[in-house]
Short mmCIF file of C-alpha atoms in Angstrom, two decimals:
data_model
loop_
_atom_site.label_atom_id
_atom_site.label_comp_id
_atom_site.label_asym_id
_atom_site.label_seq_id
_atom_site.Cartn_x
_atom_site.Cartn_y
_atom_site.Cartn_z
CA MET J 1 197.17 -5.96 259.32
CA SER J 2 195.03 -7.81 261.85
CA ALA J 3 194.64 -6.57 265.41
CA VAL J 4 196.74 -9.48 266.68
CA ALA J 5 199.49 -8.84 264.13
CA ALA J 6 199.45 -5.13 264.92
CA GLU J 7 199.76 -5.84 268.64
CA ARG J 8 202.63 -8.26 268.00
CA ALA J 9 204.38 -5.69 265.80
CA GLY J 10 203.96 -3.00 268.43
CA THR J 11 205.38 -5.25 271.14
CA MET J 12 208.37 -6.16 268.94
CA ALA J 13 209.11 -2.49 268.27
CA GLU J 14 208.78 -1.59 271.93
CA GLN J 15 211.26 -4.33 272.80
CA PHE J 16 213.65 -3.08 270.14
CA TYR J 17 213.47 0.63 271.08
CA PRO J 18 211.82 1.72 274.34
CA SER J 19 211.35 5.19 272.83
CA ASP J 20 209.66 3.94 269.62
CA GLN J 21 206.07 4.42 270.80
CA TYR J 22 204.47 4.13 267.36
CA GLY J 23 206.49 1.14 266.19
CA TYR J 24 208.49 2.65 263.35
CA ALA J 25 211.12 -0.07 263.81
CA THR J 26 208.58 -2.60 262.54
CA LEU J 27 209.19 -1.14 259.08
CA LEU J 28 212.64 -2.72 259.22
CA THR J 29 213.14 -6.27 258.03
CA ASP J 30 214.19 -9.03 260.41
CA ALA J 31 217.63 -9.00 258.77
CA GLU J 32 217.97 -5.25 259.29
CA ARG J 33 217.02 -5.55 262.95
CA SER J 34 219.54 -8.37 263.30
CA VAL J 35 222.36 -6.17 261.99
CA LEU J 36 221.30 -3.30 264.24
CA GLY J 37 221.13 -5.73 267.16
CA ARG J 38 224.77 -6.66 266.61
CA LEU J 39 225.65 -2.98 266.53
CA ARG J 40 223.81 -2.45 269.80
CA THR J 41 225.75 -5.26 271.47
CA VAL J 42 229.06 -3.65 270.51
CA LEU J 43 227.83 -0.24 271.63
CA GLN J 44 226.64 -1.54 274.99
CA GLU J 45 229.56 -3.81 275.76
CA GLN J 46 232.58 -2.08 274.22
CA VAL J 47 231.62 1.56 273.67
CA HIS J 48 229.32 2.75 276.45
CA PRO J 49 231.65 1.85 279.37
CA LEU J 50 234.30 4.23 277.97
CA LEU J 51 232.16 7.26 277.19
CA ALA J 52 232.11 9.24 280.43
CA ASP J 53 235.88 9.14 280.97
CA TYR J 54 236.80 9.98 277.39
CA TRP J 55 234.16 12.72 277.18
CA GLU J 56 235.63 14.33 280.29
CA GLN J 57 239.17 14.05 278.87
CA GLY J 58 238.13 15.50 275.52
CA GLU J 59 239.65 12.52 273.69
CA PHE J 60 238.20 9.89 271.37
CA PRO J 61 238.42 6.21 272.37
CA TYR J 62 239.98 4.97 269.15
CA GLN J 63 239.99 1.41 270.46
CA ILE J 64 236.27 1.28 269.58
CA ALA J 65 236.92 2.04 265.90
CA GLN J 66 237.96 -1.43 264.77
CA PRO J 67 235.02 -3.23 266.44
CA LEU J 68 232.69 -0.83 264.62
CA TYR J 69 234.54 -1.32 261.32
CA ASP J 70 234.37 -5.12 261.75
CA LEU J 71 230.56 -4.97 261.81
CA ASP J 72 230.64 -3.95 258.11
CA LEU J 73 227.63 -1.71 258.73
CA MET J 74 227.72 -0.02 255.32
CA ALA J 75 227.39 -3.30 253.43
CA PRO J 76 226.40 -6.12 255.81
CA ALA J 77 226.32 -9.51 254.08
CA GLU J 78 222.66 -10.32 254.81
CA LEU J 79 221.51 -6.97 253.35
CA THR J 80 223.60 -7.10 250.17
CA GLU J 81 222.91 -10.60 248.84
CA GLY J 82 222.58 -10.72 245.07
CA GLY J 83 223.96 -7.21 244.67
CA ALA J 84 221.24 -5.58 246.79
CA LYS J 85 221.87 -2.31 248.59
CA PRO J 86 220.96 -1.61 252.23
CA SER J 87 217.76 0.40 252.48
CA GLY J 88 217.70 4.04 253.42
CA LEU J 89 215.57 3.14 256.41
CA TYR J 90 218.23 0.76 257.70
CA GLU J 91 220.89 3.45 257.23
CA GLY J 92 218.72 5.94 259.10
CA PHE J 93 218.17 3.60 262.03
CA ARG J 94 221.93 2.88 262.01
CA ASN J 95 222.52 6.57 262.74
CA PHE J 96 219.68 6.51 265.27
CA GLU J 97 221.26 3.54 267.09
CA LEU J 98 224.71 5.15 267.15
CA ALA J 99 223.41 8.52 268.39
CA ARG J 100 221.17 6.83 270.95
CA THR J 101 224.44 5.73 272.56
CA ASP J 102 226.56 8.81 271.88
CA ALA J 103 226.52 11.76 269.49
CA SER J 104 230.31 11.83 269.03
CA VAL J 105 230.36 8.15 268.08
CA ALA J 106 227.53 8.76 265.60
CA THR J 107 229.33 11.79 264.16
CA PHE J 108 232.61 9.88 263.93
CA TYR J 109 231.00 7.04 261.99
CA ASN J 110 228.80 9.27 259.84
CA ALA J 111 231.78 11.40 258.82
CA GLN J 112 232.84 8.38 256.78
CA SER J 113 229.55 6.60 256.01
CA GLY J 114 227.53 9.73 255.29
CA LEU J 115 229.53 12.87 254.55
CA PHE J 116 232.63 11.49 252.85
CA ARG J 117 230.93 8.57 251.13
CA THR J 118 228.21 10.83 249.72
CA ALA J 119 230.80 13.31 248.49
CA VAL J 120 232.63 10.59 246.58
CA ASN J 121 229.63 8.65 245.29
CA LEU J 122 227.65 11.68 244.14
CA GLY J 123 230.45 14.15 243.57
CA GLY J 124 232.85 11.76 241.89
CA SER J 125 232.64 10.28 238.41
CA ALA J 126 231.29 6.75 237.99
CA GLU J 127 234.87 5.52 237.73
CA GLN J 128 235.96 7.35 240.89
CA ALA J 129 232.98 6.04 242.87
CA ALA J 130 233.51 2.46 241.64
CA GLU J 131 237.18 2.54 242.63
CA LEU J 132 236.83 4.24 246.00
CA ASP J 133 233.49 3.13 247.46
CA PRO J 134 234.57 -0.42 248.42
CA LYS J 135 237.57 1.05 250.25
CA ILE J 136 235.35 3.62 251.95
CA ARG J 137 232.91 0.94 253.11
CA SER J 138 235.71 -1.10 254.67
CA PHE J 139 237.44 2.00 256.14
CA GLU J 140 240.56 1.05 254.19
CA PHE J 141 240.33 4.56 252.74
CA LYS J 142 239.25 7.15 255.32
CA GLY J 143 238.20 10.67 254.46
CA VAL J 144 236.32 13.70 255.73
CA PHE J 145 234.13 16.41 254.25
CA ALA J 146 235.86 19.79 254.51
CA LEU J 147 233.58 22.69 253.56
CA THR J 148 233.28 25.07 256.55
CA GLU J 149 235.93 27.78 256.95
CA PRO J 150 237.13 29.89 259.90
CA GLU J 151 235.15 32.92 258.72
CA HIS J 152 232.41 31.23 256.71
CA GLY J 153 229.77 28.76 257.86
CA SER J 154 226.22 29.82 257.10
CA ASP J 155 227.38 32.08 254.26
CA ILE J 156 229.73 29.53 252.72
CA ALA J 157 227.86 29.47 249.39
CA GLY J 158 229.01 32.96 248.49
CA GLY J 159 231.81 33.39 251.01
CA LEU J 160 234.01 30.36 250.36
CA GLU J 161 237.58 31.69 250.27
CA THR J 162 239.73 28.59 249.82
CA SER J 163 241.06 28.81 246.26
CA ALA J 164 242.32 26.43 243.61
CA ARG J 165 244.17 27.23 240.40
CA ARG J 166 245.09 24.92 237.59
CA ASP J 167 248.80 24.51 236.83
CA GLY J 168 249.23 22.04 233.99
CA ASP J 169 248.05 18.62 235.19
CA GLU J 170 247.94 19.78 238.81
CA TRP J 171 245.92 22.07 241.02
CA ILE J 172 247.36 24.39 243.66
CA ILE J 173 245.14 24.92 246.71
CA ASP J 174 245.39 27.67 249.32
CA GLY J 175 243.05 28.40 252.20
CA ALA J 176 241.72 27.17 255.53
CA LYS J 177 238.99 24.92 256.90
CA ARG J 178 237.50 24.66 260.40
CA TRP J 179 235.41 22.24 262.46
CA ILE J 180 236.45 19.27 260.34
CA GLY J 181 235.64 16.22 262.46
CA GLY J 182 237.85 13.16 262.07
CA ALA J 183 240.49 14.96 260.00
CA VAL J 184 243.41 13.90 262.18
CA THR J 185 242.85 10.19 261.44
CA ALA J 186 241.77 10.56 257.80
CA ASP J 187 243.76 9.59 254.74
CA VAL J 188 242.30 12.40 252.63
CA LEU J 189 240.36 15.62 253.02
CA ALA J 190 237.53 16.38 250.59
CA ILE J 191 238.46 20.05 250.20
CA PHE J 192 235.99 22.43 248.58
CA ALA J 193 237.74 25.34 246.88
CA ARG J 194 236.83 28.11 244.46
CA ASP J 195 238.43 27.78 241.04
CA GLN J 196 240.22 31.05 240.31
CA ALA J 197 239.58 30.65 236.58
CA ASP J 198 235.77 30.49 236.60
CA GLY J 199 234.82 31.34 240.20
CA GLN J 200 233.01 27.99 240.61
CA VAL J 201 233.39 25.59 243.52
CA LYS J 202 235.32 22.36 242.93
CA CYS J 203 236.22 19.50 245.29
CA PHE J 204 239.61 17.83 245.66
CA LEU J 205 240.76 14.76 247.59
CA VAL J 206 243.83 16.10 249.39
CA PRO J 207 246.07 13.66 251.32
CA THR J 208 246.45 14.70 254.94
CA ASP J 209 250.23 14.20 254.66
CA ALA J 210 250.59 16.33 251.52
CA PRO J 211 253.21 19.13 251.73
CA GLY J 212 251.51 22.36 252.78
CA VAL J 213 248.71 20.71 254.80
CA GLU J 214 248.63 21.51 258.52
CA LEU J 215 246.07 20.19 260.99
CA SER J 216 245.50 21.25 264.60
CA LYS J 217 242.98 19.98 267.10
CA ILE J 218 240.30 22.44 268.25
CA LEU J 219 240.49 22.67 272.04
CA ARG J 220 238.27 24.01 274.84
CA LYS J 221 234.98 22.66 273.46
CA THR J 222 231.94 22.16 275.68
CA SER J 223 230.02 19.98 273.20
CA LEU J 224 230.98 16.81 271.29
CA ARG J 225 234.11 16.78 273.41
CA MET J 226 235.13 13.30 272.23
CA MET J 227 234.88 14.19 268.55
CA GLN J 228 238.24 15.45 267.35
CA ASN J 229 237.51 18.55 265.26
CA ALA J 230 240.37 20.20 263.43
CA ASP J 231 241.52 23.49 261.99
CA ILE J 232 243.19 22.95 258.63
CA THR J 233 245.47 25.27 256.68
CA LEU J 234 246.48 24.64 253.08
CA THR J 235 249.47 26.52 251.69
CA GLY J 236 250.45 25.88 248.10
CA VAL J 237 249.14 22.32 248.27
CA ARG J 238 249.48 20.47 244.96
CA VAL J 239 247.21 17.64 243.86
CA PRO J 240 246.83 15.99 240.43
CA ASP J 241 243.72 16.59 238.36
CA SER J 242 242.76 12.97 239.01
CA ALA J 243 242.17 13.97 242.65
CA ARG J 244 239.33 16.31 241.64
CA LEU J 245 235.81 14.93 242.09
CA GLN J 246 234.56 15.29 238.55
CA ASN J 247 230.87 15.98 239.27
CA VAL J 248 231.39 18.96 241.61
CA ASN J 249 231.56 22.00 239.35
CA SER J 250 229.48 24.62 241.18
CA PHE J 251 227.95 25.33 244.57
CA ALA J 252 224.69 23.95 243.20
CA ASP J 253 226.46 20.58 243.10
CA VAL J 254 227.58 21.07 246.71
CA ALA J 255 223.99 21.92 247.68
CA SER J 256 222.91 18.63 246.11
CA LEU J 257 225.32 16.79 248.39
CA LEU J 258 224.05 18.67 251.44
CA ARG J 259 220.46 17.84 250.51
CA ASN J 260 221.33 14.16 250.83
CA MET J 261 223.34 14.60 254.02
CA ARG J 262 220.84 16.57 256.11
CA SER J 263 218.59 13.56 256.51
CA ASP J 264 221.48 11.86 258.36
CA VAL J 265 221.56 14.72 260.86
CA ALA J 266 217.80 14.48 261.43
CA TRP J 267 218.31 10.82 262.36
CA ILE J 268 221.23 11.68 264.65
CA ALA J 269 219.21 14.41 266.39
CA THR J 270 216.36 11.93 266.86
CA GLY J 271 218.63 9.20 268.19
CA LEU J 272 220.30 11.60 270.60
CA GLN J 273 217.01 12.64 272.14
CA ALA J 274 215.92 9.00 272.34
CA GLY J 275 219.08 8.27 274.32
CA ALA J 276 218.42 11.20 276.65
CA TYR J 277 214.78 10.18 277.19
CA GLU J 278 215.66 6.55 277.89
CA ALA J 279 218.45 7.55 280.30
CA ALA J 280 216.10 9.88 282.17
CA LEU J 281 213.39 7.22 282.31
CA ARG J 282 215.79 4.67 283.81
CA TYR J 283 216.89 7.18 286.42
CA VAL J 284 213.44 8.27 287.61
CA LYS J 285 212.31 4.66 287.98
CA GLU J 286 215.21 3.99 290.36
CA ARG J 287 215.60 7.31 292.20
CA LYS J 288 213.37 7.77 295.26
CA GLN J 289 212.28 11.04 296.85
CA PHE J 290 209.62 11.59 299.51
CA GLY J 291 209.43 7.82 299.93
CA LYS J 292 208.62 6.77 296.36
CA PRO J 293 210.24 6.64 292.92
CA LEU J 294 210.41 9.93 291.03
CA ALA J 295 208.55 8.21 288.20
CA GLY J 296 205.39 8.30 290.32
CA PHE J 297 205.14 12.10 290.46
CA GLN J 298 202.73 13.91 288.15
CA LEU J 299 205.12 16.61 287.01
CA ILE J 300 207.80 14.04 286.17
CA GLN J 301 205.33 12.02 284.11
CA GLU J 302 204.25 15.13 282.20
CA LYS J 303 207.85 15.87 281.24
CA LEU J 304 208.45 12.26 280.23
CA ALA J 305 205.33 12.35 278.06
CA THR J 306 206.56 15.52 276.36
CA MET J 307 209.97 13.96 275.72
CA LEU J 308 208.39 10.85 274.25
CA GLY J 309 206.16 12.98 272.04
CA ASN J 310 209.21 14.83 270.74
CA VAL J 311 211.04 11.58 269.95
CA THR J 312 207.96 10.12 268.27
CA ALA J 313 207.33 13.17 266.10
CA SER J 314 210.99 13.41 265.12
CA LEU J 315 211.19 9.72 264.31
CA GLY J 316 208.08 9.96 262.17
CA MET J 317 209.53 12.88 260.21
CA ALA J 318 212.90 11.17 259.72
CA VAL J 319 211.24 7.94 258.57
CA ARG J 320 208.95 9.68 256.07
CA LEU J 321 211.78 11.83 254.70
CA THR J 322 213.86 8.70 254.15
CA GLN J 323 210.96 6.94 252.46
CA GLN J 324 210.59 9.86 250.07
CA GLN J 325 214.28 9.83 249.26
CA GLU J 326 214.07 6.08 248.61
CA GLU J 327 211.40 6.95 246.02
CA GLY J 328 213.76 9.46 244.41
CA ILE J 329 212.15 12.57 245.92
CA TYR J 330 214.89 14.91 247.09
CA LYS J 331 213.87 18.43 248.08
CA ASP J 332 216.02 20.98 249.87
CA GLU J 333 213.07 22.17 251.91
CA ASN J 334 212.17 18.66 253.08
CA SER J 335 215.61 17.78 254.38
CA ALA J 336 216.01 21.29 255.85
CA LEU J 337 212.64 21.03 257.62
CA ALA J 338 213.55 17.67 259.13
CA LYS J 339 216.93 18.89 260.35
CA MET J 340 215.40 22.08 261.77
CA PHE J 341 212.46 20.38 263.49
CA CYS J 342 214.23 17.32 264.87
CA SER J 343 217.08 19.43 266.24
CA ALA J 344 214.69 21.84 267.94
CA ARG J 345 212.76 18.97 269.53
CA MET J 346 216.08 17.41 270.55
CA ARG J 347 217.08 20.59 272.35
CA GLU J 348 213.85 20.60 274.35
CA THR J 349 214.05 16.88 275.09
CA VAL J 350 217.58 16.96 276.50
CA ALA J 351 216.68 19.97 278.65
CA LEU J 352 213.68 18.14 280.10
CA ALA J 353 215.81 15.05 280.67
CA ARG J 354 218.27 17.14 282.64
CA GLU J 355 215.40 18.65 284.65
CA VAL J 356 213.89 15.34 285.75
CA VAL J 357 217.29 13.93 286.77
CA GLY J 358 217.86 16.98 288.96
CA GLY J 359 221.31 17.76 290.32
CA ASN J 360 222.64 14.41 289.10
CA GLY J 361 221.78 15.56 285.61
CA ILE J 362 224.96 17.62 285.45
CA THR J 363 227.21 14.63 286.16
CA LEU J 364 228.35 12.17 283.52
CA ASP J 365 227.26 9.15 285.54
CA THR J 366 223.64 9.18 284.33
CA ASP J 367 224.49 9.84 280.62
CA VAL J 368 222.03 12.74 280.59
CA ALA J 369 224.68 15.46 280.95
CA ARG J 370 226.58 14.13 277.95
CA PHE J 371 223.46 14.12 275.77
CA HIS J 372 222.50 17.57 277.07
CA ALA J 373 225.86 19.13 276.15
CA ASP J 374 226.33 17.30 272.85
CA ALA J 375 222.91 18.37 271.57
CA GLU J 376 224.20 21.93 271.20
CA ALA J 377 226.67 20.91 268.49
CA VAL J 378 224.12 18.80 266.62
CA TYR J 379 221.69 21.73 266.79
CA SER J 380 224.13 23.85 264.76
CA TYR J 381 226.00 21.54 262.41
CA GLU J 382 224.84 20.76 258.85
CA GLY J 383 223.03 24.10 258.80
CA THR J 384 221.86 26.21 261.72
CA HIS J 385 218.21 26.38 262.75
CA GLU J 386 217.86 29.78 261.10
CA ILE J 387 219.45 28.81 257.78
CA ASN J 388 217.32 25.68 257.50
CA ALA J 389 214.23 27.73 258.36
CA LEU J 390 215.06 30.16 255.54
CA ILE J 391 215.43 27.28 253.08
CA VAL J 392 211.95 26.12 254.07
CA GLY J 393 210.63 29.67 254.03
CA ARG J 394 211.91 30.24 250.50
CA ALA J 395 210.12 27.11 249.32
CA ILE J 396 206.75 27.89 250.90
CA THR J 397 206.66 31.61 250.00
CA GLY J 398 208.54 31.63 246.73
CA THR J 399 210.68 34.46 248.09
CA GLY J 400 214.27 34.10 249.25
CA ALA J 401 215.24 35.92 252.44
CA PHE J 402 218.98 35.33 252.04
CA ARG J 403 221.22 38.27 251.30
#
C-alpha cells in the first residue's frame, strides 16, 4: 500500500470510528461499511434517545426491536449475493457497533444472532439448521441459550443439575436456569440438561409456553438494567425427540459452542469501551474548568491516551481472533484469552471515562455512567475472568488447575 493510500485508509477509518486509531475498519469492504452505516443511523436516531430513561426504569425499549430486525443484519442482501456468507469480521464489527451504543442492545441482539443461532447451526443436525436458520435470521423464530443455573455458573461442566429422561418418543425435563437474557420474548429456550441414562449433556428446544415452564424476571440489578434476564423453572416439561439438537451429546460439544461464542463477547467488550471513550472525549472537549476545556489538561489527556490504547489493543485482538476463526482455527485458549483481556481492559477504560467526566459521570446524561455500570455484567458473562484465565493457563502449561 502506498503512503497516499495508507493515509486515505487511515482517514476513512478515523471517520468511521473515532476510537479506531490503527484503522482496523479499513479491513471491511465498502459494502460491509455501508451495512454498518445503516445500523448506526438506526442506533443514533431511534435507539440512543431512549436509552437513559429505559435504563433507569429497568425495562427494555421493545419498540426498537423491529427497526433492528428490518435491517436484516444477519444476512444483508449486498453481503449474500450469489450465496455468499457475511464475513466474520463484519459480524464482529456488528457487535462492536451495537455495544458502542449500548451493551444491553448488543446483548439483546447477540442472544439471537450469536448464542441461539450458534447453538442451532452447530448443535443441530444439518436438517435442523437448514430448517431453522432462515427463521432465526429473520427473527420469525426467536430463541435463547439456557445453560447457567441458579447454583452453577463457572462449574456448570460438572455441576449441571437440570435433567432429562427419555420416555418413548418424548423427553421429560426437570430443573432450573438463571440469568437467561431475552427469555420472556423468546419462542423457545435452548435448554441444556443431563441425560439420566448416560449422564451426558443434551440440548432441547423447549417452547416458552410449554406446560411446566415458568419464567420470572430478575429484579434489582445494577448492571445491564435494560436487558430482561429471567429465572426459569422446568417441572415435568415434555418435548418430542425432534426438539433435541442432534449434535449436542456431551459437555465437550457444549464447550465447542462456547468456543465460538466467546469471540462475540470480546467484540462486545471492545465496543462498550469504545463507546465509553468516545462519550468521555466528547464531554471533556465541551466542559470547561479553570477557564479552558478539560481536554486541555495534561492529566485528562493521559487518561484519554490510556483509554484509546485499551480500545486499540482490544480491537486488534478481536480482529486477529476473528481472522483465525475465518481460517478454521478455533482454540479454547484463544477465545478465552480474548474475552479475558478485552473485558479487563474494558473495566479499566470505563473507570477512567467516569473519572474524567467527574461528578457528571454518575448521571445517565453523558452515557458514561451507563457504560460504567454495564461493563460489570460483560466482565462476568460467557466465563468469568478467572475461568478464562485458567483455560489459557491450562493451554500454556499443559496442566489443568480446575478441580
